[in-house]
Coordinates of N, CA and C in Angstrom, one line a residue:
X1 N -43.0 9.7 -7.8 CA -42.7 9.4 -6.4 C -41.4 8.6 -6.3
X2 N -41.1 7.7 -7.2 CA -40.0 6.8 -7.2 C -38.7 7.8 -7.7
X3 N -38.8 8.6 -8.4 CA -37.5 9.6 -8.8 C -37.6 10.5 -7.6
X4 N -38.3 10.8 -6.7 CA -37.5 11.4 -5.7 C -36.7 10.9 -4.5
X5 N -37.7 9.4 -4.5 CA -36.8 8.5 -3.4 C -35.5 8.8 -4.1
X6 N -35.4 7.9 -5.5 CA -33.6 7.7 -6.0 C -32.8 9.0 -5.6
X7 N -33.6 10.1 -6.1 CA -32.8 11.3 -5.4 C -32.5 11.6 -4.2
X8 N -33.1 11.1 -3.4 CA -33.1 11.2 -1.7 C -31.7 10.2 -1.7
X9 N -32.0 9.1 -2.2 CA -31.2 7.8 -1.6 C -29.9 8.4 -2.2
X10 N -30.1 8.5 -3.3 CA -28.6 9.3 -4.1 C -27.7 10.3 -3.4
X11 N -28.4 11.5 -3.1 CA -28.3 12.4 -2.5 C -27.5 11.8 -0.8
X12 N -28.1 11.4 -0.1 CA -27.6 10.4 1.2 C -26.2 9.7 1.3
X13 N -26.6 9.1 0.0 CA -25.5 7.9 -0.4 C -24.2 8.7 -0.5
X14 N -24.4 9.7 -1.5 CA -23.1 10.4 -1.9 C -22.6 11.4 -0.8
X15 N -23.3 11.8 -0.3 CA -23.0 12.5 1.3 C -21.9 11.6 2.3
X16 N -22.9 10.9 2.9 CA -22.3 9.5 3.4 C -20.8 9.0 2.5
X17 N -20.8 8.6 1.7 CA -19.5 8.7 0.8 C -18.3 9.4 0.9
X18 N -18.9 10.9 0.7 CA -17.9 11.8 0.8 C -17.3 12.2 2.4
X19 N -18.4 11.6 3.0 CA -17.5 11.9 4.6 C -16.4 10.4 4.9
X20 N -17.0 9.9 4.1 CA -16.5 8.6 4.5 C -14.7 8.1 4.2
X21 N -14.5 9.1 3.3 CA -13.6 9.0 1.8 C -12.2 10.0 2.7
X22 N -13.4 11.1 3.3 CA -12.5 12.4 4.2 C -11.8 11.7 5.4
X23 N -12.4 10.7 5.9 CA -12.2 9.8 7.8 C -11.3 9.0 6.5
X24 N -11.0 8.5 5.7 CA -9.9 7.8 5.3 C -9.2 7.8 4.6
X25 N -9.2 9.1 4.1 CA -7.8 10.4 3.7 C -7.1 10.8 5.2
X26 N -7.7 11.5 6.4 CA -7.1 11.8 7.0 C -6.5 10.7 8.2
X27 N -7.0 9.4 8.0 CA -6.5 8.3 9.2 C -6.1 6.9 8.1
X28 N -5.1 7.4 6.9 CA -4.9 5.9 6.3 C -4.6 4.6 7.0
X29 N -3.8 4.6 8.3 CA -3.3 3.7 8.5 C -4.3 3.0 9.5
X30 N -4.5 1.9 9.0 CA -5.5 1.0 9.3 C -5.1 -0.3 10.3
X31 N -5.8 -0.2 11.2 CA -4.9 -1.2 12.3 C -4.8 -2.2 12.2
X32 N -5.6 -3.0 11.3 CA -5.3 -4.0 11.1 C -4.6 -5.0 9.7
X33 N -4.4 -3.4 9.4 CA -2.9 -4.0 8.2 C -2.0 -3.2 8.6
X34 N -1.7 -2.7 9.9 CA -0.7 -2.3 10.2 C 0.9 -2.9 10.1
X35 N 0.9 -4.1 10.2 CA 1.7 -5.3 10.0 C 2.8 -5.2 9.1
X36 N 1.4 -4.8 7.9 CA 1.7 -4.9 6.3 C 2.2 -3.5 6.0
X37 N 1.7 -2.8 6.5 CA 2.3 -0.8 5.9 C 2.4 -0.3 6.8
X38 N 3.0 1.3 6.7 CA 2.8 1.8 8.0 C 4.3 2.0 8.4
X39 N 4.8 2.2 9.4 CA 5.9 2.9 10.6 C 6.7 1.2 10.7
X40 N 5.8 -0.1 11.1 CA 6.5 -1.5 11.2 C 6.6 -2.3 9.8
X41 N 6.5 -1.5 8.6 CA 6.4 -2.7 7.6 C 7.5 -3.4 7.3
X42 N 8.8 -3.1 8.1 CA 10.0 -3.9 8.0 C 9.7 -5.4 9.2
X43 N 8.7 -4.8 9.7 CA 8.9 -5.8 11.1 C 8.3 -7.3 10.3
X44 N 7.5 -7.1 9.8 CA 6.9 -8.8 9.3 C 6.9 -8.9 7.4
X45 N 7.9 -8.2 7.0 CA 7.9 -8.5 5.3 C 9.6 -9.2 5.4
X46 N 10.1 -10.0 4.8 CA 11.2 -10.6 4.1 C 11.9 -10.0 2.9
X47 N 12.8 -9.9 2.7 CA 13.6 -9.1 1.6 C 14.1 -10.3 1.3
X48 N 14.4 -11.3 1.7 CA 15.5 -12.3 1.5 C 16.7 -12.4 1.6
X49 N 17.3 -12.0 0.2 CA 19.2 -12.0 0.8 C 18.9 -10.0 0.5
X50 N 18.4 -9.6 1.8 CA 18.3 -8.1 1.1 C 17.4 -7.4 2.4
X51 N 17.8 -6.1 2.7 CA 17.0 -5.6 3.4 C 16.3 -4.6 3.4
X52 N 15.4 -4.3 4.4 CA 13.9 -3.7 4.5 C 14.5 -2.2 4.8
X53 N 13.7 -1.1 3.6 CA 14.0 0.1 3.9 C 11.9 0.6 3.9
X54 N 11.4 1.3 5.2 CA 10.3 2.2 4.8 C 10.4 2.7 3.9
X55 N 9.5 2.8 2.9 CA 9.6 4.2 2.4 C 8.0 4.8 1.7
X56 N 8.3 6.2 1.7 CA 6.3 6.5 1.3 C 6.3 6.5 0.2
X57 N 7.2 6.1 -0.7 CA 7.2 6.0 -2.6 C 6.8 4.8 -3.1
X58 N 6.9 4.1 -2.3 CA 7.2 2.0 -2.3 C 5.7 2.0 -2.6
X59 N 5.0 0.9 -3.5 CA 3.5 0.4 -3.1 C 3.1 -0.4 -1.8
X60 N 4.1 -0.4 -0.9 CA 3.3 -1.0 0.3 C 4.0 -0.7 1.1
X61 N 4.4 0.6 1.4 CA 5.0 0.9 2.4 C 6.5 0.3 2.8
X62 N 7.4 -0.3 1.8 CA 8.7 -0.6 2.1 C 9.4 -0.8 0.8
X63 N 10.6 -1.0 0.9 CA 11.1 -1.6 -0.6 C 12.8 -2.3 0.6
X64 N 13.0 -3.1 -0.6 CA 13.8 -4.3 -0.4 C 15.1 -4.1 -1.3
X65 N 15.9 -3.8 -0.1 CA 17.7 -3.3 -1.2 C 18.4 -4.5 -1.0
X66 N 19.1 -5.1 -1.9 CA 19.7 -6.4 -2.2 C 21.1 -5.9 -1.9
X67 N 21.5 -7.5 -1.5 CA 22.8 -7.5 -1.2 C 23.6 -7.8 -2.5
X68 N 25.1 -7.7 -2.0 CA 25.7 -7.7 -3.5 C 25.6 -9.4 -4.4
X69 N 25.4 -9.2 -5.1 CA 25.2 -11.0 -5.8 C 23.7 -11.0 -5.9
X70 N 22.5 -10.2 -5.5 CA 21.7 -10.6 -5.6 C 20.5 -9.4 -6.1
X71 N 19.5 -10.2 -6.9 CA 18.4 -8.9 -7.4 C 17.0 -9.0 -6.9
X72 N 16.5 -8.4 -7.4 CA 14.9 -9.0 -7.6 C 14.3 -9.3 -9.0
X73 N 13.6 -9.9 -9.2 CA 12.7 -10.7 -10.1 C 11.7 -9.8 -10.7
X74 N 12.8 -8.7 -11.0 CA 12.0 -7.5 -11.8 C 12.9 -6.6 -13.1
X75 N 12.0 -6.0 -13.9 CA 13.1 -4.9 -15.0 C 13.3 -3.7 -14.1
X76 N 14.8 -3.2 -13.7 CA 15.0 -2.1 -13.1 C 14.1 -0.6 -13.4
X77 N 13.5 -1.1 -14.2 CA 12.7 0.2 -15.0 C 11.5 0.5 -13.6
X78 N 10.8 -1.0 -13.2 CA 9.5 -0.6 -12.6 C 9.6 -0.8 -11.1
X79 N 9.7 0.8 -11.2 CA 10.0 1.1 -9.6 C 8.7 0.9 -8.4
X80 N 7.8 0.4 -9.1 CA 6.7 0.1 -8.6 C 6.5 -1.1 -7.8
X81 N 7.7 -2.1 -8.0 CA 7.6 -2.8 -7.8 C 9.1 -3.3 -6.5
X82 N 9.4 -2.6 -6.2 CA 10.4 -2.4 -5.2 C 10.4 -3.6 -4.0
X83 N 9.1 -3.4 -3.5 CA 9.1 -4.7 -2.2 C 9.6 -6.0 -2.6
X84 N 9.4 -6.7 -4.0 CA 10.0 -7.9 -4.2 C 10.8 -8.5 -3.4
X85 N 11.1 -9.4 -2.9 CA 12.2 -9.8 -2.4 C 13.5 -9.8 -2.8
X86 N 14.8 -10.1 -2.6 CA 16.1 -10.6 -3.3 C 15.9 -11.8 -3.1
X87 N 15.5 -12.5 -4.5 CA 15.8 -14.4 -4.7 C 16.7 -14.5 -5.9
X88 N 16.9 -13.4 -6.8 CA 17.5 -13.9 -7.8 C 19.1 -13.6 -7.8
X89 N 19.9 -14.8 -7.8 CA 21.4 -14.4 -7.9 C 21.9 -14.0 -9.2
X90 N 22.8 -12.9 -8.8 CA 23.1 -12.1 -10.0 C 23.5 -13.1 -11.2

C-alpha cells in the first residue's frame, strides 16, 4: 500500500514540476528582481569608472565596459564574469 502512495506522490510531484519548470522557461523575468536583470539592469547596477551595457550573454543581465585607465578585478579570459565593476586602475 505504501509503494503506491510513493508512486502516486511521485507521479504528482514530477507532473507539478514539469509544468512548473514550463511557466518559468516561458516568463523568466521575474518582477521582483527585475531591478537586478531584465530590459532595466543598467538602471540600479554601478560599473564604477565604467559603463552599463545589457546584454543576454552577461550572467546577470549586463556587463560593465571600463573607461580608459581602468579594469575590472578579473583574468580577461573569464567572460563570465563581465558585470564586475571598473575599481581597478590600469
Amino acid at each position: 500500500m505504501s509503494t503506491v502512495r510513493y508512486a502516486a506522490f511521485l507521479a504528482i510531484t514530477l507532473l507539478l514540476q514539469s509544468r512548473s519548470a514550463a511557466v518559468a522557461a516561458a516568463n523568466f523575468t521575474i518582477p521582483f528582481l527585475s531591478p537586478f536583470f531584465g530590459d532595466n539592469a543598467c538602471k540600479e547596477n554601478l560599473c564604477g569608472k565604467g559603463n552599463c551595457v545589457t546584454s543576454n550573454n552577461s550572467t546577470f543581465g549586463f556587463e560593465c565596459e571600463c573607461e580608459h585607465g581602468w579594469k575590472q578585478a578579473r583574468s580577461q579570459d573569464d567572460d563570465f564574469l563581465a558585470f564586475l565593476p571598473c575599481v581597478v586602475p590600469n
